[in-house]
Amino acid sequence: MPNLRALDCAMRPGAMQASSLSAIRRIYGAAATASKAEWLNGAALALALTGALAGAPLAAQQRQTDDDLRALIPDSALGDPEGWAKTQAAKKQAVKPAASAARAASAAAPLGDLSVLIPDSPMDEIAGLDLPWPEPGKEEATIPIPPALAAQEDGEMLAAAMERVPPPGATRTAARNPVAEGTKTQERETIMASGRARLVWPADPAAMPEREAFERRFRDLSALQGLGPHDADALAQLVVRGSSDRKLLEKLFKVYGYYDGEVTQSLIGPEPGADGNSAPPSGVRFDMDPGARYHIGVVTTGRLDETGKDFDKLRAALAIKTGDPLDQDTITARTSDLAKLLGEAGYPFAKVPAASLTIDHASDEGDVDVAVQPGGQYRYGAITSALPRVMSPNHLGDIARFKPGQVWNQKDVEDLRRAVLATGLVAGVNVTPRETTPPKDGQPGVVALDVAMSKAPVRTVAGEVGYDTGQGARVGASWENRNLFPPEGSLKLRGVVGTNEQLAGATFRRANFLGRDRQLTVDLYATNTTLTSYAARKVAFATSYERLTNLLFQKPWTWSMGLEVEASEEREGVPSGVTTGRILYITTALPLRAGIDSTDNLLDPTKGHRASLRISPEQSWARETQSRYARIQADASFYRSLDKVVLATRVRLGTMPGTDIDYVAPSRRFYAGGGASIRGFGYNLVGPRNALGEPKGGRSLYEFSIEARVNTRFFGGALQLVPFLDAGGVEAGTVPKFNDWRYGAGLGIRYRTGFGPIRIDVGTPLNPRAGDSRIGVYVALGQAF
């Protein structure tokens, strides 16, 4: 025990007194008679107090401790500090009659031997601790894992039965994967993300019937899915991404209505490596416990009852009721259906917010609230145009599929917006309803439609450069103003210069003329064409009125009617090099066409069929003879999808009754061969030939084609391989005898783009005639048929 009088002197103002130092010396001397442990305790206390007193402001210490410290100093310690210290040591020895062997050895050691205080000295045995101490010099110690807890090679672990603690107030309990001791859990396991993630499900398939859909969604959203198998930071990424995926799995449980679902995350491994050392963890295991599936409780629909007679139909569109499984996807889809039906039933201002759920864990139910605000029913009023010079309100009314006074239908309004965009005259369209008469006494109100548009460039300058083995090289250019004669009246000037063709022409078109998707076309052109099959110089006038189909609005039915008048000087082809004189033909025609189309795509059909019939009554003056005849042609094609292959077939038949072939201009006769006919043969080179071996054309035609469009994985699935076989012929008679078949076969490539497939076909004739090329190459946009 230190001399407290000496400490009292040290607290007085001034420097450390000599008496204080001598008192401290007496303390050390008195402690020599005590045990080493007692000596160490006293010395440490004296040093601590001395250092603290020397470093603190003396005046402050005096004020704080004078009275209290004096009260703590016993009189016996002031008179004889050495004797007082020995007396205290003897008392402690009497209280502790026996010490441990280690403590006695320490007390008997000489004062100068401090080996027991060296940190790396051997430690005494501790009862009950049977783990070996780390060996000196090793950075870490390996603690063996009991075999029962080690991961198996297949990733399964022996699991003990675990009871899930129910939430407060719940009375149900469930055992999680209960198994008997020493047996393996019968589980269903799904390996994902290249082995990085393993979803382990209870053995009972009824635990979650939606498991496959659940896993597909997890695969699309998983963070582990993007982790490569050899990433340098795989361990850290496994932990971070695994935790993210665990939260994702818990959210997905709620999406499917499993609000008590639990996911336990653990690392897969470590597994022994080839050198016997443990490899890093290879993945994350998720033990899945869906729990009970919740069901829908009370369903409320806000103010939907204000729709009156429409309520039953609208409520049926929501299609969720008490007792149904609580599936958030279904609730979202049905809410969207209700909003869509409100728009189609005449409620342009209806508001259908996302459904809100109130979950009751005690009853395994969730109440659904869809706070619908119908906003009243309306009928169509007037249409206004923000750009009347580009597109007048009257023209917008012609385009629209509805009339004023009809009940509002959002589908018709969207159709109008798309139709205005399809004109190409505007870059953007926004159709907004505006109330002009509110609903009253149960009668619908009236809304005007304000059509806001932004202009698009209406002038186009285009050019083309191409080469075809049958038609030679060509360079073309055109200029067009698509609204030179509003509304939608366009003028196009075009010209072509080539080795086998020269052309100059002007075309006027009026779109949406006298009705939606109807077009009037007037074309005037002059051309000079020199082909292997014929040569013709002509001036022509043609006009047509037709119902169009296009990529935005593919029509099931189309039709056209027209008038053609042309004067031409023509002759049959001259492959022999002998030039015959040209004959003047004056021809008039009234072409008619009707077509049906049930395919799923205009440029790249995969299912359905198409059929069309062309009938063109014609009259010609040639060789001082007037002749009447008709050109009749029927086309049909069929498409069927078989897994990764689309099987396509085509049939074409034609006949030309009424006159001898010599009174029909060569450019209007039937020919076959080329990229859209019998591939492998040259353009228009299949058919009868004259005495000089020149293609003569014919009055009957028959063609058949079949091809398999095989989808591949190349270029993200955009590439198709297309083997094909074509066959057909042309005969001089009006009724074909089918005795002059020509066959062509080959392989094509299709590269599918957003605007249609780019086609490259390479074909060869299987039964060529003299002069036929051995290879034909065809490049175009869209399928061959």
XYZ file of C-alpha atoms in Angstrom, residues 68-514:
447
model
C -11.504 13.783 0.925
C -8.023 12.258 0.696
C -7.091 13.092 4.313
C -10.234 11.323 5.493
C -9.112 8.134 3.770
C -5.577 7.966 5.383
C -5.568 5.819 8.541
C -3.515 7.069 11.507
C -1.537 3.800 11.648
C -0.328 4.351 8.104
C 0.860 7.876 8.897
C 2.854 6.803 11.925
C 4.520 3.624 10.656
C 4.012 3.040 6.935
C 6.357 0.008 6.776
C 4.656 -1.791 9.654
C 1.202 -0.978 8.272
C 2.118 -2.526 4.916
C 3.370 -5.780 6.556
C 0.208 -6.015 8.656
C -2.005 -5.708 5.522
C -0.016 -8.455 3.757
C -0.395 -10.832 6.691
C -4.160 -10.267 6.768
C -4.491 -11.205 3.088
C -2.472 -14.354 3.561
C -4.822 -15.377 6.373
C -7.897 -14.874 4.168
C -6.383 -17.012 1.352
C -5.024 -20.113 3.042
C -3.881 -21.810 -0.156
C -2.949 -20.568 -3.637
C -2.579 -22.424 -6.906
C 0.677 -24.032 -7.804
C 1.353 -21.468 -10.462
C 0.674 -18.554 -8.064
C 2.928 -20.023 -5.341
C 5.744 -20.499 -7.826
C 5.392 -16.923 -8.951
C 5.483 -15.632 -5.343
C 8.647 -17.639 -4.567
C 10.539 -16.293 -7.568
C 13.200 -13.650 -6.957
C 12.110 -10.051 -7.432
C 14.334 -9.583 -10.422
C 12.923 -12.601 -12.343
C 10.090 -11.262 -14.520
C 9.846 -14.243 -16.921
C 6.242 -14.866 -15.957
C 5.360 -11.503 -17.501
C 6.849 -12.315 -20.931
C 3.919 -12.613 -23.414
C 5.264 -15.646 -25.344
C 6.084 -17.710 -22.239
C 4.282 -21.098 -21.932
C 0.777 -20.924 -20.448
C -0.624 -23.165 -17.772
C -3.087 -25.942 -18.559
C -6.767 -24.918 -18.377
C -9.211 -27.567 -17.272
C -11.910 -28.404 -19.822
C -10.115 -26.852 -22.814
C -9.068 -29.688 -25.112
C -8.368 -27.750 -28.342
C -4.647 -27.561 -29.179
C -3.022 -24.143 -28.945
C -1.737 -22.641 -32.225
C 1.801 -23.642 -33.006
C 4.293 -20.742 -32.967
C 5.296 -19.512 -36.405
C 2.069 -20.453 -38.174
C -0.163 -17.612 -39.377
C -3.420 -19.516 -38.857
C -4.662 -22.743 -37.408
C -6.968 -25.182 -39.176
C -9.926 -26.323 -37.074
C -11.359 -29.541 -38.524
C -15.034 -29.459 -39.549
C -17.090 -32.414 -38.286
C -17.971 -34.692 -41.229
C -21.701 -34.358 -40.533
C -21.548 -30.637 -41.380
C -19.222 -30.827 -44.390
C -20.775 -30.111 -47.830
C -21.234 -33.145 -50.030
C -19.941 -33.244 -53.618
C -23.439 -32.884 -55.039
C -24.075 -29.765 -52.963
C -26.570 -31.424 -50.568
C -26.155 -31.028 -46.806
C -27.491 -33.107 -43.950
C -30.131 -30.880 -42.353
C -31.705 -31.182 -38.945
C -35.400 -30.557 -38.430
C -35.993 -26.865 -37.775
C -39.196 -25.332 -36.489
C -40.217 -22.008 -37.947
C -41.176 -19.554 -35.245
C -44.614 -18.107 -36.115
C -45.225 -14.349 -36.041
C -46.811 -12.880 -32.928
C -50.491 -13.792 -32.710
C -50.228 -16.741 -35.097
C -51.114 -20.222 -33.916
C -49.741 -22.366 -36.738
C -46.325 -24.016 -36.672
C -44.531 -25.964 -39.375
C -41.424 -28.117 -39.452
C -38.893 -27.048 -42.043
C -37.549 -30.028 -44.013
C -38.000 -32.524 -41.160
C -35.798 -35.605 -41.479
C -34.780 -38.440 -39.254
C -31.303 -38.276 -37.808
C -28.705 -39.857 -40.070
C -30.854 -39.635 -43.239
C -30.724 -37.198 -46.147
C -33.509 -34.730 -46.913
C -35.512 -35.601 -50.012
C -35.274 -32.302 -51.883
C -35.774 -30.889 -55.358
C -32.790 -28.928 -56.572
C -32.448 -26.516 -59.498
C -28.989 -25.386 -60.595
C -28.798 -21.920 -62.196
C -26.299 -19.225 -63.165
C -23.711 -21.737 -64.461
C -23.763 -23.531 -61.126
C -23.414 -20.367 -59.086
C -26.921 -20.626 -57.626
C -28.768 -23.683 -56.343
C -32.403 -23.465 -55.356
C -33.309 -26.312 -53.018
C -37.042 -26.917 -52.625
C -39.067 -29.191 -50.357
C -39.691 -32.627 -51.815
C -43.465 -32.142 -52.049
C -44.300 -30.671 -55.527
C -47.469 -29.198 -54.048
C -45.343 -26.921 -51.850
C -45.269 -24.400 -54.722
C -46.942 -25.364 -58.030
C -45.663 -22.144 -59.622
C -42.060 -23.231 -59.175
C -41.131 -23.239 -62.892
C -42.494 -19.746 -63.528
C -40.862 -18.586 -60.304
C -37.464 -19.915 -61.422
C -37.752 -18.428 -64.912
C -38.323 -15.007 -63.423
C -35.456 -15.461 -60.965
C -33.157 -16.505 -63.810
C -33.946 -13.292 -65.687
C -33.335 -11.043 -62.648
C -30.598 -12.906 -60.749
C -27.433 -11.003 -59.860
C -25.469 -14.275 -59.744
C -26.409 -14.894 -63.372
C -23.875 -12.267 -64.457
C -20.989 -13.667 -62.396
C -18.417 -15.463 -64.515
C -17.070 -18.863 -63.422
C -13.487 -17.619 -63.128
C -13.868 -14.090 -61.764
C -10.904 -13.061 -59.616
C -13.132 -11.542 -56.957
C -15.584 -14.456 -57.023
C -15.749 -14.925 -53.253
C -16.633 -11.309 -52.503
C -19.027 -11.234 -55.420
C -20.680 -14.460 -54.266
C -21.453 -12.923 -50.895
C -22.730 -9.605 -52.256
C -24.684 -11.008 -55.190
C -25.966 -13.921 -53.130
C -27.435 -11.521 -50.574
C -29.046 -9.540 -53.378
C -30.553 -12.722 -54.843
C -31.850 -13.818 -51.452
C -33.778 -10.547 -51.161
C -35.004 -11.055 -54.725
C -36.272 -14.543 -53.883
C -38.104 -13.221 -50.834
C -39.783 -10.564 -53.001
C -40.744 -13.160 -55.598
C -42.387 -15.256 -52.893
C -44.645 -12.289 -52.153
C -45.401 -11.770 -55.858
C -46.874 -15.273 -55.966
C -48.675 -14.861 -52.644
C -46.295 -16.662 -50.261
C -45.966 -13.978 -47.620
C -44.454 -16.354 -45.055
C -41.810 -17.640 -47.471
C -38.323 -18.050 -46.064
C -34.994 -18.247 -47.883
C -31.848 -19.488 -46.148
C -28.603 -18.525 -47.866
C -25.343 -20.470 -47.522
C -22.134 -20.860 -49.495
C -21.535 -24.067 -51.439
C -18.234 -25.607 -50.323
C -15.426 -25.327 -49.553
C -14.539 -28.455 -51.504
C -11.158 -30.228 -51.442
C -8.889 -29.315 -54.331
C -6.513 -31.555 -56.269
C -3.678 -30.761 -53.836
C -5.791 -31.616 -50.806
C -6.333 -27.998 -49.816
C -9.809 -26.485 -49.633
C -10.948 -24.595 -52.737
C -12.924 -21.343 -52.447
C -16.728 -21.595 -52.301
C -18.159 -22.222 -55.756
C -21.689 -20.875 -55.385
C -24.622 -20.005 -53.197
C -27.274 -22.398 -51.961
C -30.765 -21.120 -51.257
C -32.989 -23.363 -49.149
C -36.534 -22.462 -50.138
C -39.510 -22.710 -47.785
C -42.581 -21.182 -49.501
C -44.912 -21.687 -46.562
C -48.654 -21.323 -46.992
C -50.065 -19.431 -49.963
C -52.279 -16.479 -49.106
C -55.677 -15.901 -50.707
C -57.676 -12.820 -51.598
C -59.949 -11.533 -48.877
C -62.208 -8.512 -49.430
C -62.175 -6.834 -52.890
C -63.222 -3.180 -53.162
C -63.453 -1.151 -56.393
C -63.749 2.469 -55.317
C -66.481 4.339 -57.232
C -66.901 1.765 -59.972
C -70.591 1.434 -59.038
C -71.134 4.919 -60.501
C -70.996 3.317 -63.978
C -74.570 2.106 -63.478
C -75.643 -0.402 -66.113
C -72.016 -0.982 -67.107
C -70.999 -2.014 -63.582
C -71.550 -5.772 -63.978
C -69.557 -5.914 -67.211
C -66.725 -3.806 -65.782
C -66.621 -5.711 -62.491
C -66.432 -8.964 -64.421
C -63.395 -7.592 -66.296
C -61.546 -7.260 -62.993
C -62.008 -11.040 -62.620
C -60.674 -11.366 -59.058
C -62.799 -12.502 -56.138
C -62.573 -13.558 -52.527
C -60.824 -16.887 -52.131
C -58.649 -16.623 -55.254
C -54.897 -17.160 -54.783
C -53.144 -13.879 -53.964
C -51.057 -13.494 -57.126
C -49.763 -9.960 -57.734
C -49.227 -10.612 -61.456
C -52.853 -11.624 -61.862
C -54.080 -8.615 -59.891
C -51.965 -6.254 -62.021
C -53.158 -7.832 -65.277
C -56.817 -7.727 -64.229
C -56.485 -4.104 -63.130
C -55.047 -3.284 -66.546
C -57.958 -5.120 -68.207
C -60.418 -3.022 -66.220
C -58.696 0.231 -67.254
C -58.715 -0.889 -70.898
C -62.399 -1.821 -70.816
C -63.322 1.505 -69.200
C -61.616 3.287 -72.092
C -63.465 1.120 -74.611
C -66.847 1.598 -72.880
C -66.879 5.399 -73.162
C -64.957 6.650 -70.096
C -62.076 8.786 -71.452
C -61.261 10.364 -68.078
C -61.325 7.173 -65.991
C -58.554 6.664 -63.450
C -57.589 3.171 -62.354
C -54.610 3.308 -59.971
C -52.520 0.291 -59.066
C -54.251 -2.022 -56.600
C -53.276 -1.705 -52.935
C -52.966 -4.780 -50.702
C -53.598 -5.141 -46.984
C -52.029 -8.371 -45.722
C -53.453 -10.226 -42.705
C -50.848 -12.755 -41.514
C -53.186 -14.233 -38.931
C -55.745 -15.360 -41.514
C -53.446 -15.904 -44.529
C -55.421 -13.356 -46.547
C -54.918 -10.075 -48.354
C -57.570 -7.460 -49.025
C -57.459 -5.827 -52.483
C -58.511 -2.227 -53.074
C -58.739 -0.777 -56.593
C -59.735 2.871 -56.116
C -61.512 3.366 -59.475
C -62.721 6.822 -60.512
C -64.820 6.387 -63.692
C -65.139 10.087 -64.528
C -68.377 9.745 -66.526
C -69.327 8.376 -69.941
C -68.950 10.447 -73.147
C -69.654 10.458 -76.866
C -67.541 11.793 -79.740
C -67.894 15.404 -80.752
C -65.936 17.468 -83.279
C -62.314 16.854 -84.316
C -59.929 19.804 -84.338
C -56.560 19.991 -86.099
C -53.513 21.905 -84.905
C -52.156 21.916 -88.506
C -55.190 22.420 -90.775
C -53.030 23.155 -93.823
C -51.242 19.847 -93.441
C -54.279 17.810 -92.425
C -57.713 19.418 -92.153
C -60.377 18.399 -89.610
C -62.527 17.042 -92.438
C -59.676 14.833 -93.647
C -59.068 13.607 -90.098
C -62.757 12.700 -89.993
C -62.328 10.688 -93.217
C -59.392 8.805 -91.693
C -61.143 8.087 -88.372
C -63.081 4.845 -88.010
C -65.755 6.537 -85.872
C -68.378 9.211 -86.391
C -69.639 12.029 -84.123
C -72.279 10.792 -81.695
C -70.807 7.340 -81.167
C -69.691 6.286 -77.684
C -66.038 6.975 -76.964
C -63.720 4.025 -77.596
C -60.046 4.306 -76.786
C -59.134 1.713 -79.445
C -60.588 3.895 -82.198
C -58.731 6.937 -80.908
C -55.437 5.031 -80.869
C -56.173 3.772 -84.373
C -56.627 7.380 -85.536
C -53.312 8.369 -84.026
C -51.484 5.523 -85.784
C -53.212 6.292 -89.090
C -52.094 9.922 -88.962
C -48.524 8.759 -88.297
C -48.739 6.338 -91.222
C -49.279 9.216 -93.665
C -45.639 10.224 -93.245
C -46.608 13.904 -93.113
C -46.178 14.299 -89.364
C -43.419 13.311 -86.946
C -45.604 13.102 -83.834
C -49.317 12.971 -82.970
C -51.178 13.470 -79.709
C -54.975 13.050 -79.502
C -56.510 14.618 -76.371
C -60.189 14.476 -75.328
C -61.723 17.778 -74.210
C -65.086 17.963 -72.470
C -67.619 20.167 -74.234
C -70.831 18.885 -72.597
C -70.790 17.149 -69.186
C -72.903 14.043 -68.472
C -76.370 14.899 -67.172
C -79.406 12.919 -65.992
C -77.755 9.621 -66.843
C -76.959 10.730 -70.411
C -73.360 10.645 -71.699
C -71.451 13.884 -72.147
C -69.654 15.045 -75.303
C -65.906 15.406 -75.859
C -64.026 17.056 -78.692
C -60.798 15.497 -79.952
C -57.879 17.908 -80.204
C -55.284 16.482 -82.597
C -51.867 18.048 -82.043
C -49.230 17.282 -84.689
C -45.634 18.165 -85.442
C -44.545 18.470 -89.077
C -42.274 15.974 -90.752
C -40.157 16.673 -93.858
C -42.367 16.138 -96.909
C -39.710 16.235 -99.646
C -37.610 13.205 -100.434
C -34.710 12.785 -102.825
C -33.647 9.168 -103.358
C -31.216 7.247 -105.524
C -30.403 3.634 -106.324
C -27.567 1.719 -107.909
C -27.902 -1.950 -108.796
C -26.914 -4.818 -111.008
C -28.869 -7.889 -112.083
C -27.590 -10.624 -114.355
C -30.917 -10.617 -116.205
C -31.507 -6.861 -116.309
C -27.986 -5.442 -116.236
C -26.661 -2.389 -114.386
C -28.981 0.494 -113.511
C -28.822 3.878 -111.797
C -32.038 5.520 -110.626
C -33.044 8.790 -108.954
C -36.326 10.279 -107.756
C -37.765 13.438 -106.175
C -41.039 13.451 -104.245
C -43.209 15.930 -102.362
C -45.703 13.934 -100.315
C -48.080 16.858 -99.669
C -47.758 19.049 -102.719
C -51.539 18.893 -103.150
C -53.016 18.808 -99.602
C -54.259 16.709 -98.080
C -51.918 13.810 -98.836
C -51.544 14.582 -102.515
C -47.996 13.653 -103.623
C -46.032 14.130 -106.826
C -43.059 11.927 -107.653
C -40.636 12.384 -110.568
C -38.329 9.467 -111.347
C -35.726 8.434 -113.870
C -33.587 5.363 -114.611
C -30.474 5.002 -116.739
C -29.108 1.499 -117.276
C -27.598 -0.910 -119.708
C -30.933 -2.568 -120.417
C -33.457 0.041 -119.258
C -34.069 3.771 -119.558
C -37.130 5.376 -117.970
C -38.669 8.773 -117.227
C -41.971 9.171 -115.422
C -44.225 11.190 -113.148
C -46.642 9.758 -110.564
C -49.453 11.461 -108.671
C -50.970 9.792 -105.587
C -53.796 10.790 -103.295
C -53.757 8.730 -100.079
C -56.885 8.094 -98.000
C -58.986 9.182 -100.994
C -62.745 8.720 -100.488
